[in-house]
Amino acid sequence: MGRFDGRVAVITGAARGIGFGVATRFAEEGASVAIVDLDEASAVDAAGRLPQPGQATHIGVGANVGSSADVNAAVARVVEELGGLHILMNNAGITRDNLLFKMTEDDWDLVMNVHLKGAFLMSQAAQAHFVAQKYGKIVNVSSTSALGNRGQANYSAAKMGIQGFTRTLAIELGPFGVNVNAIAPGFIVTEMTDATAARLKLDVDEFRRLSAEHNPVKRVGYPEDIAAAAAFLASDEASYITGQTLYVDGGVSLG
Ligand code: NAP
C-alpha cells in the first residue's frame, strides 16, 4: 500500500533532473504519473523508465508550460488518459544567468515565462479539477537563489515570486481542500548545475566539491533529496501544512 495509490500526479520538466527524481518517487509510492516536458519524445521515454507497482500507468506529454494552449491541452490529456488529477508539481525551469548590466530583455522574459507564468498556467488549469473534487496538492519549486544570487536577477526574482505565489494560492485554495507548498532546493546535482559549472569554466567535480563546502552538512544534494520532501508535502500526512516554503539545501540558507 503506497501513499499515492490511486492518485494521479503531473510533474513539469520531469524528463530529467529533479523532476524525474520526484516522478520516480511518486511512482514508487503508487501514483500514476504524467511527465510533462518540452520535448514529447523525451517525456515519453522518461515515463517508460518509471517504476510501475500495482495498477499505475504513466504517460509523457510534450508541452511548453509558458503556453496556455499547451498547458490546457496537456492537463486535459492527463485527466482523460489517467482518469483524474490529484497532485501538481511545478518544477520546469531554466536559467539565463548574467550580471544585471549584461542581462537582455529576452533573458528576463524567458525566465519569468517558464517559472512564473508556467506555474500560474499549470496551477490555474489544475485547480479547476482540484476545487471540483475538493482535493488537491500543489508543490512549487523555488530555490535558495530566491534569497539573492549574483548573476541571477531574473531567476532570483522568479524564485522569490514563486514563494509569494505559493502563499497566495494556499490562502485562496485552502477552503477547497487544496494544499499549496514550495520546496527551495540548494545545490542539486543535475544537468542544470553541470551547465553552471561549464559556464563558470569549472570542472564539474570541482564545482560540486566547492558547493558542498559551503553548507553545514558538507555534501551536495541529489534529486532524491527533493523527492523525499515533495512526497511528504504531496501526501495526506502534510494536510495541515500549507503556504510554506521548505528549504532543502543542507542548511546553506542559514548563512
Ligand atoms: P534540468 O535538469 O535543467 O531540468 C529541467 C527540465 O525542465 C528539462 O527537462 C527542461 O526541458 C524542462 N523545461 C524547461 N523549460 C520548459 C518549459 N517551458 N516547459 C516544459 N518543460 C521545460 O533542471 P533541474 O536542475 O532538474 O531543475 C528543476 C527545477 O528545480 C527548476 O525549477 C530549477 O530552477 C529548480 N532548482 C534546481 C536547483 C539545482 O541545483 N539543480 C536548485 C534550486 C532550484 P529541456 O531539456 O527540453 O530544456
PDB file of C-alpha atoms and ligand atoms in Angstrom:
ATOM      1  CA  MET A   1       0.000   0.000   0.000  1.00  0.00           C
ATOM      2  CA  GLY A   2       1.681   3.202  -1.187  1.00  0.00           C
ATOM      3  CA  ARG A   3       0.917   6.753  -0.075  1.00  0.00           C
ATOM      4  CA  PHE A   4      -0.135   7.626  -3.633  1.00  0.00           C
ATOM      5  CA  ASP A   5      -2.124   4.554  -4.634  1.00  0.00           C
ATOM      6  CA  GLY A   6      -4.969   5.694  -6.895  1.00  0.00           C
ATOM      7  CA  ARG A   7      -3.530   9.220  -7.221  1.00  0.00           C
ATOM      8  CA  VAL A   8      -2.562  10.965 -10.444  1.00  0.00           C
ATOM      9  CA  ALA A   9       0.423  13.306 -10.331  1.00  0.00           C
ATOM     10  CA  VAL A  10       1.612  15.679 -13.025  1.00  0.00           C
ATOM     11  CA  ILE A  11       5.170  16.946 -12.809  1.00  0.00           C
ATOM     12  CA  THR A  12       6.514  19.560 -15.210  1.00  0.00           C
ATOM     13  CA  GLY A  13      10.080  19.500 -16.525  1.00  0.00           C
ATOM     14  CA  ALA A  14      10.288  15.900 -15.371  1.00  0.00           C
ATOM     15  CA  ALA A  15      12.069  14.252 -18.306  1.00  0.00           C
ATOM     16  CA  ARG A  16      15.288  14.556 -16.283  1.00  0.00           C
ATOM     17  CA  GLY A  17      16.872  16.031 -13.164  1.00  0.00           C
ATOM     18  CA  ILE A  18      14.870  16.879 -10.067  1.00  0.00           C
ATOM     19  CA  GLY A  19      11.527  16.349 -11.806  1.00  0.00           C
ATOM     20  CA  PHE A  20      12.438  12.831 -12.878  1.00  0.00           C
ATOM     21  CA  GLY A  21      13.631  12.061  -9.343  1.00  0.00           C
ATOM     22  CA  VAL A  22      10.288  13.216  -7.953  1.00  0.00           C
ATOM     23  CA  ALA A  23       8.358  11.312 -10.630  1.00  0.00           C
ATOM     24  CA  THR A  24      10.266   8.142  -9.719  1.00  0.00           C
ATOM     25  CA  ARG A  25       9.469   8.534  -6.028  1.00  0.00           C
ATOM     26  CA  PHE A  26       5.767   9.257  -6.659  1.00  0.00           C
ATOM     27  CA  ALA A  27       5.581   6.212  -8.952  1.00  0.00           C
ATOM     28  CA  GLU A  28       7.333   4.008  -6.370  1.00  0.00           C
ATOM     29  CA  GLU A  29       4.648   5.040  -3.897  1.00  0.00           C
ATOM     30  CA  GLY A  30       1.818   4.048  -6.239  1.00  0.00           C
ATOM     31  CA  ALA A  31       0.947   7.197  -8.247  1.00  0.00           C
ATOM     32  CA  SER A  32       0.141   7.262 -11.924  1.00  0.00           C
ATOM     33  CA  VAL A  33       2.489   9.930 -13.236  1.00  0.00           C
ATOM     34  CA  ALA A  34       2.321  12.319 -16.183  1.00  0.00           C
ATOM     35  CA  ILE A  35       5.724  13.624 -17.161  1.00  0.00           C
ATOM     36  CA  VAL A  36       5.275  16.985 -18.871  1.00  0.00           C
ATOM     37  CA  ASP A  37       8.306  18.376 -20.679  1.00  0.00           C
ATOM     38  CA  LEU A  38       9.149  20.482 -23.714  1.00  0.00           C
ATOM     39  CA  ASP A  39      10.129  17.536 -25.870  1.00  0.00           C
ATOM     40  CA  GLU A  40       7.398  14.887 -26.075  1.00  0.00           C
ATOM     41  CA  ALA A  41       9.786  12.084 -27.099  1.00  0.00           C
ATOM     42  CA  SER A  42      11.965  12.698 -24.007  1.00  0.00           C
ATOM     43  CA  ALA A  43       8.858  12.853 -21.799  1.00  0.00           C
ATOM     44  CA  VAL A  44       7.555   9.553 -23.216  1.00  0.00           C
ATOM     45  CA  ASP A  45      10.975   7.940 -22.817  1.00  0.00           C
ATOM     46  CA  ALA A  46      11.213   9.096 -19.171  1.00  0.00           C
ATOM     47  CA  ALA A  47       7.680   7.879 -18.414  1.00  0.00           C
ATOM     48  CA  GLY A  48       8.690   4.462 -19.766  1.00  0.00           C
ATOM     49  CA  ARG A  49      11.536   4.288 -17.233  1.00  0.00           C
ATOM     50  CA  LEU A  50       9.341   4.883 -14.163  1.00  0.00           C
ATOM     51  CA  PRO A  51       8.620   2.044 -11.730  1.00  0.00           C
ATOM     52  CA  GLN A  52       5.143   0.577 -12.032  1.00  0.00           C
ATOM     53  CA  PRO A  53       3.941  -1.131  -8.893  1.00  0.00           C
ATOM     54  CA  GLY A  54       0.277  -2.212  -8.864  1.00  0.00           C
ATOM     55  CA  GLN A  55      -2.195  -0.521 -11.202  1.00  0.00           C
ATOM     56  CA  ALA A  56      -0.289   2.674 -12.022  1.00  0.00           C
ATOM     57  CA  THR A  57       0.014   3.970 -15.595  1.00  0.00           C
ATOM     58  CA  HIS A  58       2.478   6.631 -16.681  1.00  0.00           C
ATOM     59  CA  ILE A  59       2.449   8.936 -19.690  1.00  0.00           C
ATOM     60  CA  GLY A  60       4.754  11.511 -21.235  1.00  0.00           C
ATOM     61  CA  VAL A  61       3.275  14.715 -22.602  1.00  0.00           C
ATOM     62  CA  GLY A  62       5.066  17.373 -24.653  1.00  0.00           C
ATOM     63  CA  ALA A  63       4.141  20.910 -23.605  1.00  0.00           C
ATOM     64  CA  ASN A  64       5.678  24.324 -23.064  1.00  0.00           C
ATOM     65  CA  VAL A  65       4.430  25.406 -19.626  1.00  0.00           C
ATOM     66  CA  GLY A  66       4.640  29.040 -20.746  1.00  0.00           C
ATOM     67  CA  SER A  67       1.917  28.491 -23.367  1.00  0.00           C
ATOM     68  CA  SER A  68      -1.713  28.460 -22.215  1.00  0.00           C
ATOM     69  CA  ALA A  69      -2.777  26.396 -25.247  1.00  0.00           C
ATOM     70  CA  ASP A  70      -0.120  23.744 -24.485  1.00  0.00           C
ATOM     71  CA  VAL A  71      -0.942  23.704 -20.773  1.00  0.00           C
ATOM     72  CA  ASN A  72      -4.693  23.392 -21.203  1.00  0.00           C
ATOM     73  CA  ALA A  73      -4.270  20.599 -23.746  1.00  0.00           C
ATOM     74  CA  ALA A  74      -1.740  18.795 -21.519  1.00  0.00           C
ATOM     75  CA  VAL A  75      -3.903  18.907 -18.399  1.00  0.00           C
ATOM     76  CA  ALA A  76      -6.999  17.790 -20.347  1.00  0.00           C
ATOM     77  CA  ARG A  77      -4.998  14.872 -21.777  1.00  0.00           C
ATOM     78  CA  VAL A  78      -3.709  13.820 -18.353  1.00  0.00           C
ATOM     79  CA  VAL A  79      -7.219  13.819 -16.886  1.00  0.00           C
ATOM     80  CA  GLU A  80      -8.595  11.860 -19.827  1.00  0.00           C
ATOM     81  CA  GLU A  81      -5.796   9.286 -20.093  1.00  0.00           C
ATOM     82  CA  LEU A  82      -5.048   8.784 -16.381  1.00  0.00           C
ATOM     83  CA  GLY A  83      -8.596   9.284 -15.089  1.00  0.00           C
ATOM     84  CA  GLY A  84      -8.136  12.336 -12.869  1.00  0.00           C
ATOM     85  CA  LEU A  85      -5.651  14.723 -11.292  1.00  0.00           C
ATOM     86  CA  HIS A  86      -4.637  14.995  -7.627  1.00  0.00           C
ATOM     87  CA  ILE A  87      -1.075  16.321  -7.447  1.00  0.00           C
ATOM     88  CA  LEU A  88       0.727  19.034  -9.426  1.00  0.00           C
ATOM     89  CA  MET A  89       4.429  19.780  -9.115  1.00  0.00           C
ATOM     90  CA  ASN A  90       5.538  22.945 -10.891  1.00  0.00           C
ATOM     91  CA  ASN A  91       9.168  22.045 -11.488  1.00  0.00           C
ATOM     92  CA  ALA A  92      10.030  23.099 -15.071  1.00  0.00           C
ATOM     93  CA  GLY A  93      12.828  25.613 -15.036  1.00  0.00           C
ATOM     94  CA  ILE A  94      15.634  27.269 -16.932  1.00  0.00           C
ATOM     95  CA  THR A  95      18.449  29.689 -16.160  1.00  0.00           C
ATOM     96  CA  ARG A  96      19.682  32.614 -18.254  1.00  0.00           C
ATOM     97  CA  ASP A  97      22.339  33.986 -15.893  1.00  0.00           C
ATOM     98  CA  ASN A  98      24.115  37.284 -16.379  1.00  0.00           C
ATOM     99  CA  LEU A  99      25.042  40.353 -14.387  1.00  0.00           C
ATOM    100  CA  LEU A 100      22.307  42.976 -14.492  1.00  0.00           C
ATOM    101  CA  PHE A 101      24.112  45.279 -16.914  1.00  0.00           C
ATOM    102  CA  LYS A 102      24.523  42.426 -19.407  1.00  0.00           C
ATOM    103  CA  MET A 103      21.136  40.731 -18.936  1.00  0.00           C
ATOM    104  CA  THR A 104      18.976  41.009 -22.032  1.00  0.00           C
ATOM    105  CA  GLU A 105      15.246  41.592 -22.083  1.00  0.00           C
ATOM    106  CA  ASP A 106      14.898  38.104 -23.603  1.00  0.00           C
ATOM    107  CA  ASP A 107      16.867  36.576 -20.681  1.00  0.00           C
ATOM    108  CA  TRP A 108      14.447  38.263 -18.294  1.00  0.00           C
ATOM    109  CA  ASP A 109      11.262  37.381 -20.177  1.00  0.00           C
ATOM    110  CA  LEU A 110      12.193  33.746 -20.798  1.00  0.00           C
ATOM    111  CA  VAL A 111      12.951  33.027 -17.144  1.00  0.00           C
ATOM    112  CA  MET A 112       9.743  34.755 -15.978  1.00  0.00           C
ATOM    113  CA  ASN A 113       7.753  32.921 -18.632  1.00  0.00           C
ATOM    114  CA  VAL A 114       8.876  29.416 -17.653  1.00  0.00           C
ATOM    115  CA  HIS A 115       8.990  29.738 -13.859  1.00  0.00           C
ATOM    116  CA  LEU A 116       6.222  32.199 -13.023  1.00  0.00           C
ATOM    117  CA  LYS A 117       3.828  32.119 -15.947  1.00  0.00           C
ATOM    118  CA  GLY A 118       4.338  28.360 -16.222  1.00  0.00           C
ATOM    119  CA  ALA A 119       3.412  27.800 -12.570  1.00  0.00           C
ATOM    120  CA  PHE A 120       0.452  30.179 -12.958  1.00  0.00           C
ATOM    121  CA  LEU A 121      -0.949  28.478 -16.057  1.00  0.00           C
ATOM    122  CA  MET A 122      -0.466  24.924 -14.759  1.00  0.00           C
ATOM    123  CA  SER A 123      -1.980  25.771 -11.361  1.00  0.00           C
ATOM    124  CA  GLN A 124      -4.940  27.507 -12.963  1.00  0.00           C
ATOM    125  CA  ALA A 125      -5.658  24.525 -15.204  1.00  0.00           C
ATOM    126  CA  ALA A 126      -5.247  22.037 -12.333  1.00  0.00           C
ATOM    127  CA  GLN A 127      -7.277  23.960  -9.759  1.00  0.00           C
ATOM    128  CA  ALA A 128     -10.469  23.522 -11.783  1.00  0.00           C
ATOM    129  CA  HIS A 129     -10.215  19.777 -11.087  1.00  0.00           C
ATOM    130  CA  PHE A 130      -8.917  20.159  -7.542  1.00  0.00           C
ATOM    131  CA  VAL A 131     -11.711  22.528  -6.461  1.00  0.00           C
ATOM    132  CA  ALA A 132     -14.435  20.424  -8.097  1.00  0.00           C
ATOM    133  CA  GLN A 133     -13.280  17.296  -6.234  1.00  0.00           C
ATOM    134  CA  LYS A 134     -12.325  19.233  -3.071  1.00  0.00           C
ATOM    135  CA  TYR A 135      -8.868  17.655  -3.086  1.00  0.00           C
ATOM    136  CA  GLY A 136      -5.505  18.645  -4.476  1.00  0.00           C
ATOM    137  CA  LYS A 137      -1.830  19.145  -3.711  1.00  0.00           C
ATOM    138  CA  ILE A 138       0.418  21.674  -5.395  1.00  0.00           C
ATOM    139  CA  VAL A 139       4.172  21.645  -4.811  1.00  0.00           C
ATOM    140  CA  ASN A 140       6.091  24.528  -6.396  1.00  0.00           C
ATOM    141  CA  VAL A 141       9.835  24.663  -6.867  1.00  0.00           C
ATOM    142  CA  SER A 142      11.605  27.760  -5.577  1.00  0.00           C
ATOM    143  CA  SER A 143      15.370  27.941  -4.888  1.00  0.00           C
ATOM    144  CA  THR A 144      17.887  29.215  -2.377  1.00  0.00           C
ATOM    145  CA  SER A 145      18.640  31.744  -5.156  1.00  0.00           C
ATOM    146  CA  ALA A 146      15.384  33.443  -4.093  1.00  0.00           C
ATOM    147  CA  LEU A 147      17.437  34.883  -1.229  1.00  0.00           C
ATOM    148  CA  GLY A 148      19.739  36.614  -3.735  1.00  0.00           C
ATOM    149  CA  ASN A 149      22.461  35.290  -6.007  1.00  0.00           C
ATOM    150  CA  ARG A 150      24.990  37.216  -8.095  1.00  0.00           C
ATOM    151  CA  GLY A 151      24.229  36.923 -11.809  1.00  0.00           C
ATOM    152  CA  GLN A 152      20.674  35.705 -11.292  1.00  0.00           C
ATOM    153  CA  ALA A 153      18.478  38.825 -11.013  1.00  0.00           C
ATOM    154  CA  ASN A 154      15.872  37.189 -13.265  1.00  0.00           C
ATOM    155  CA  TYR A 155      15.973  33.716 -11.671  1.00  0.00           C
ATOM    156  CA  SER A 156      16.124  35.044  -8.122  1.00  0.00           C
ATOM    157  CA  ALA A 157      13.111  37.320  -8.706  1.00  0.00           C
ATOM    158  CA  ALA A 158      11.174  34.440 -10.256  1.00  0.00           C
ATOM    159  CA  LYS A 159      12.032  32.035  -7.434  1.00  0.00           C
ATOM    160  CA  MET A 160      11.053  34.536  -4.714  1.00  0.00           C
ATOM    161  CA  GLY A 161       7.923  35.226  -6.771  1.00  0.00           C
ATOM    162  CA  ILE A 162       7.137  31.510  -6.533  1.00  0.00           C
ATOM    163  CA  GLN A 163       7.117  31.820  -2.740  1.00  0.00           C
ATOM    164  CA  GLY A 164       4.570  34.680  -2.829  1.00  0.00           C
ATOM    165  CA  PHE A 165       2.524  32.779  -5.412  1.00  0.00           C
ATOM    166  CA  THR A 166       2.566  29.715  -3.128  1.00  0.00           C
ATOM    167  CA  ARG A 167       1.331  31.685  -0.100  1.00  0.00           C
ATOM    168  CA  THR A 168      -1.465  33.332  -2.094  1.00  0.00           C
ATOM    169  CA  LEU A 169      -2.687  30.087  -3.654  1.00  0.00           C
ATOM    170  CA  ALA A 170      -2.642  28.476  -0.202  1.00  0.00           C
ATOM    171  CA  ILE A 171      -4.988  31.207   1.077  1.00  0.00           C
ATOM    172  CA  GLU A 172      -7.306  31.015  -1.937  1.00  0.00           C
ATOM    173  CA  LEU A 173      -7.471  27.230  -2.325  1.00  0.00           C
ATOM    174  CA  GLY A 174      -7.250  26.010   1.280  1.00  0.00           C
ATOM    175  CA  PRO A 175     -11.026  26.179   1.806  1.00  0.00           C
ATOM    176  CA  PHE A 176     -11.414  23.810  -1.164  1.00  0.00           C
ATOM    177  CA  GLY A 177      -9.194  21.059   0.236  1.00  0.00           C
ATOM    178  CA  VAL A 178      -6.088  22.093  -1.680  1.00  0.00           C
ATOM    179  CA  ASN A 179      -2.650  22.362  -0.036  1.00  0.00           C
ATOM    180  CA  VAL A 180      -0.046  24.528  -1.742  1.00  0.00           C
ATOM    181  CA  ASN A 181       3.585  24.455  -0.647  1.00  0.00           C
ATOM    182  CA  ALA A 182       7.019  25.067  -2.140  1.00  0.00           C
ATOM    183  CA  ILE A 183      10.447  23.498  -1.896  1.00  0.00           C
ATOM    184  CA  ALA A 184      13.553  25.656  -2.194  1.00  0.00           C
ATOM    185  CA  PRO A 185      16.432  23.380  -3.189  1.00  0.00           C
ATOM    186  CA  GLY A 186      20.050  24.253  -2.626  1.00  0.00           C
ATOM    187  CA  PHE A 187      22.728  22.775  -4.900  1.00  0.00           C
ATOM    188  CA  ILE A 188      21.308  19.625  -6.531  1.00  0.00           C
ATOM    189  CA  VAL A 189      23.329  17.517  -8.946  1.00  0.00           C
ATOM    190  CA  THR A 190      21.551  17.819 -12.322  1.00  0.00           C
ATOM    191  CA  GLU A 191      22.293  18.992 -15.842  1.00  0.00           C
ATOM    192  CA  MET A 192      21.342  22.492 -14.696  1.00  0.00           C
ATOM    193  CA  THR A 193      24.195  22.677 -12.159  1.00  0.00           C
ATOM    194  CA  ASP A 194      26.585  20.913 -14.573  1.00  0.00           C
ATOM    195  CA  ALA A 195      25.783  23.640 -17.126  1.00  0.00           C
ATOM    196  CA  THR A 196      26.522  26.298 -14.484  1.00  0.00           C
ATOM    197  CA  ALA A 197      29.931  24.676 -13.881  1.00  0.00           C
ATOM    198  CA  ALA A 198      30.643  24.829 -17.599  1.00  0.00           C
ATOM    199  CA  ARG A 199      29.601  28.494 -17.735  1.00  0.00           C
ATOM    200  CA  LEU A 200      31.947  29.293 -14.840  1.00  0.00           C
ATOM    201  CA  LYS A 201      34.694  27.284 -16.614  1.00  0.00           C
ATOM    202  CA  LEU A 202      34.975  24.939 -13.625  1.00  0.00           C
ATOM    203  CA  ASP A 203      35.404  21.196 -13.673  1.00  0.00           C
ATOM    204  CA  VAL A 204      32.064  19.580 -12.683  1.00  0.00           C
ATOM    205  CA  ASP A 205      33.569  17.616  -9.765  1.00  0.00           C
ATOM    206  CA  GLU A 206      35.419  20.677  -8.512  1.00  0.00           C
ATOM    207  CA  PHE A 207      32.208  22.751  -8.697  1.00  0.00           C
ATOM    208  CA  ARG A 208      30.361  20.096  -6.686  1.00  0.00           C
ATOM    209  CA  ARG A 209      33.185  19.926  -4.128  1.00  0.00           C
ATOM    210  CA  LEU A 210      33.182  23.708  -3.688  1.00  0.00           C
ATOM    211  CA  SER A 211      29.381  23.759  -3.354  1.00  0.00           C
ATOM    212  CA  ALA A 212      29.480  21.016  -0.710  1.00  0.00           C
ATOM    213  CA  GLU A 213      31.994  23.039   1.303  1.00  0.00           C
ATOM    214  CA  HIS A 214      29.523  25.936   1.539  1.00  0.00           C
ATOM    215  CA  ASN A 215      26.828  24.175   3.565  1.00  0.00           C
ATOM    216  CA  PRO A 216      26.779  22.766   7.105  1.00  0.00           C
ATOM    217  CA  VAL A 217      26.189  19.133   6.062  1.00  0.00           C
ATOM    218  CA  LYS A 218      29.198  19.249   3.688  1.00  0.00           C
ATOM    219  CA  ARG A 219      27.661  17.435   0.756  1.00  0.00           C
ATOM    220  CA  VAL A 220      25.784  18.276  -2.412  1.00  0.00           C
ATOM    221  CA  GLY A 221      22.127  17.355  -2.846  1.00  0.00           C
ATOM    222  CA  TYR A 222      20.579  14.866  -5.247  1.00  0.00           C
ATOM    223  CA  PRO A 223      17.134  14.686  -6.876  1.00  0.00           C
ATOM    224  CA  GLU A 224      16.232  12.021  -4.273  1.00  0.00           C
ATOM    225  CA  ASP A 225      16.618  14.648  -1.520  1.00  0.00           C
ATOM    226  CA  ILE A 226      13.989  16.831  -3.180  1.00  0.00           C
ATOM    227  CA  ALA A 227      11.809  13.812  -3.988  1.00  0.00           C
ATOM    228  CA  ALA A 228      11.598  12.845  -0.309  1.00  0.00           C
ATOM    229  CA  ALA A 229      10.390  16.333   0.649  1.00  0.00           C
ATOM    230  CA  ALA A 230       7.984  16.524  -2.302  1.00  0.00           C
ATOM    231  CA  ALA A 231       6.465  13.146  -1.443  1.00  0.00           C
ATOM    232  CA  PHE A 232       5.831  14.320   2.114  1.00  0.00           C
ATOM    233  CA  LEU A 233       4.283  17.653   1.055  1.00  0.00           C
ATOM    234  CA  ALA A 234       2.103  15.936  -1.570  1.00  0.00           C
ATOM    235  CA  SER A 235       0.905  13.310   0.910  1.00  0.00           C
ATOM    236  CA  ASP A 236      -2.026  13.430   3.307  1.00  0.00           C
ATOM    237  CA  GLU A 237       0.460  13.404   6.186  1.00  0.00           C
ATOM    238  CA  ALA A 238       1.089  17.070   5.327  1.00  0.00           C
ATOM    239  CA  SER A 239      -2.584  18.088   5.110  1.00  0.00           C
ATOM    240  CA  TYR A 240      -2.185  20.699   7.909  1.00  0.00           C
ATOM    241  CA  ILE A 241       0.782  22.318   6.166  1.00  0.00           C
ATOM    242  CA  THR A 242       0.103  24.965   3.531  1.00  0.00           C
ATOM    243  CA  GLY A 243       1.678  28.133   2.157  1.00  0.00           C
ATOM    244  CA  GLN A 244       5.137  27.083   3.336  1.00  0.00           C
ATOM    245  CA  THR A 245       8.494  27.033   1.601  1.00  0.00           C
ATOM    246  CA  LEU A 246      10.719  24.197   2.788  1.00  0.00           C
ATOM    247  CA  TYR A 247      14.426  24.799   2.191  1.00  0.00           C
ATOM    248  CA  VAL A 248      16.094  21.503   1.238  1.00  0.00           C
ATOM    249  CA  ASP A 249      19.622  22.801   0.983  1.00  0.00           C
ATOM    250  CA  GLY A 250      21.928  21.179   3.533  1.00  0.00           C
ATOM    251  CA  GLY A 251      21.500  24.322   5.625  1.00  0.00           C
ATOM    252  CA  VAL A 252      23.217  26.703   3.182  1.00  0.00           C
ATOM    253  CA  SER A 253      20.427  29.283   3.589  1.00  0.00           C
ATOM    254  CA  LEU A 254      21.248  29.566   7.314  1.00  0.00           C
ATOM    255  CA  GLY A 255      24.099  31.854   6.275  1.00  0.00           C
TER     256      GLY A 255
HETATM  257  P1  NAP B   1      17.106  20.467 -15.518  1.00  0.00           P
HETATM  258  O1  NAP B   1      17.905  19.240 -15.298  1.00  0.00           O
HETATM  259  O2  NAP B   1      17.621  21.521 -16.444  1.00  0.00           O
HETATM  260  O3  NAP B   1      15.626  20.030 -15.954  1.00  0.00           O
HETATM  261  C1  NAP B   1      14.662  20.975 -16.256  1.00  0.00           C
HETATM  262  C2  NAP B   1      13.648  20.372 -17.197  1.00  0.00           C
HETATM  263  O4  NAP B   1      12.635  21.366 -17.449  1.00  0.00           O
HETATM  264  C3  NAP B   1      14.247  19.977 -18.562  1.00  0.00           C
HETATM  265  O5  NAP B   1      13.814  18.693 -18.924  1.00  0.00           O
HETATM  266  C4  NAP B   1      13.696  21.054 -19.480  1.00  0.00           C
HETATM  267  O6  NAP B   1      13.491  20.635 -20.810  1.00  0.00           O
HETATM  268  C5  NAP B   1      12.360  21.342 -18.831  1.00  0.00           C
HETATM  269  N1  NAP B   1      11.800  22.618 -19.285  1.00  0.00           N
HETATM  270  C6  NAP B   1      12.462  23.779 -19.494  1.00  0.00           C
HETATM  271  N2  NAP B   1      11.629  24.717 -19.950  1.00  0.00           N
HETATM  272  C7  NAP B   1      10.403  24.140 -20.038  1.00  0.00           C
HETATM  273  C8  NAP B   1       9.142  24.584 -20.473  1.00  0.00           C
HETATM  274  N3  NAP B   1       8.950  25.848 -20.915  1.00  0.00           N
HETATM  275  N4  NAP B   1       8.093  23.721 -20.438  1.00  0.00           N
HETATM  276  C9  NAP B   1       8.261  22.454 -20.029  1.00  0.00           C
HETATM  277  N5  NAP B   1       9.442  21.964 -19.600  1.00  0.00           N
HETATM  278  C10 NAP B   1      10.506  22.796 -19.622  1.00  0.00           C
HETATM  279  O7  NAP B   1      16.854  21.259 -14.153  1.00  0.00           O
HETATM  280  P2  NAP B   1      16.784  20.763 -12.612  1.00  0.00           P
HETATM  281  O8  NAP B   1      18.077  21.080 -12.001  1.00  0.00           O
HETATM  282  O9  NAP B   1      16.209  19.404 -12.516  1.00  0.00           O
HETATM  283  O10 NAP B   1      15.753  21.847 -12.053  1.00  0.00           O
HETATM  284  C11 NAP B   1      14.373  21.567 -11.813  1.00  0.00           C
HETATM  285  C12 NAP B   1      13.782  22.731 -11.032  1.00  0.00           C
HETATM  286  O11 NAP B   1      14.496  22.896  -9.811  1.00  0.00           O
HETATM  287  C13 NAP B   1      13.863  24.072 -11.753  1.00  0.00           C
HETATM  288  O12 NAP B   1      12.713  24.845 -11.477  1.00  0.00           O
HETATM  289  C14 NAP B   1      15.071  24.721 -11.124  1.00  0.00           C
HETATM  290  O13 NAP B   1      15.028  26.123 -11.232  1.00  0.00           O
HETATM  291  C15 NAP B   1      14.938  24.240  -9.693  1.00  0.00           C
HETATM  292  N6  NAP B   1      16.174  24.255  -8.896  1.00  0.00           N
HETATM  293  C16 NAP B   1      17.244  23.491  -9.260  1.00  0.00           C
HETATM  294  C17 NAP B   1      18.383  23.515  -8.456  1.00  0.00           C
HETATM  295  C18 NAP B   1      19.600  22.693  -8.773  1.00  0.00           C
HETATM  296  O14 NAP B   1      20.626  22.850  -8.054  1.00  0.00           O
HETATM  297  N7  NAP B   1      19.582  21.818  -9.759  1.00  0.00           N
HETATM  298  C19 NAP B   1      18.425  24.321  -7.307  1.00  0.00           C
HETATM  299  C20 NAP B   1      17.306  25.089  -6.983  1.00  0.00           C
HETATM  300  C21 NAP B   1      16.169  25.043  -7.779  1.00  0.00           C
HETATM  301  P3  NAP B   1      14.633  20.818 -21.937  1.00  0.00           P
HETATM  302  O15 NAP B   1      15.709  19.876 -21.581  1.00  0.00           O
HETATM  303  O16 NAP B   1      13.969  20.463 -23.213  1.00  0.00           O
HETATM  304  O17 NAP B   1      15.071  22.250 -21.860  1.00  0.00           O
END
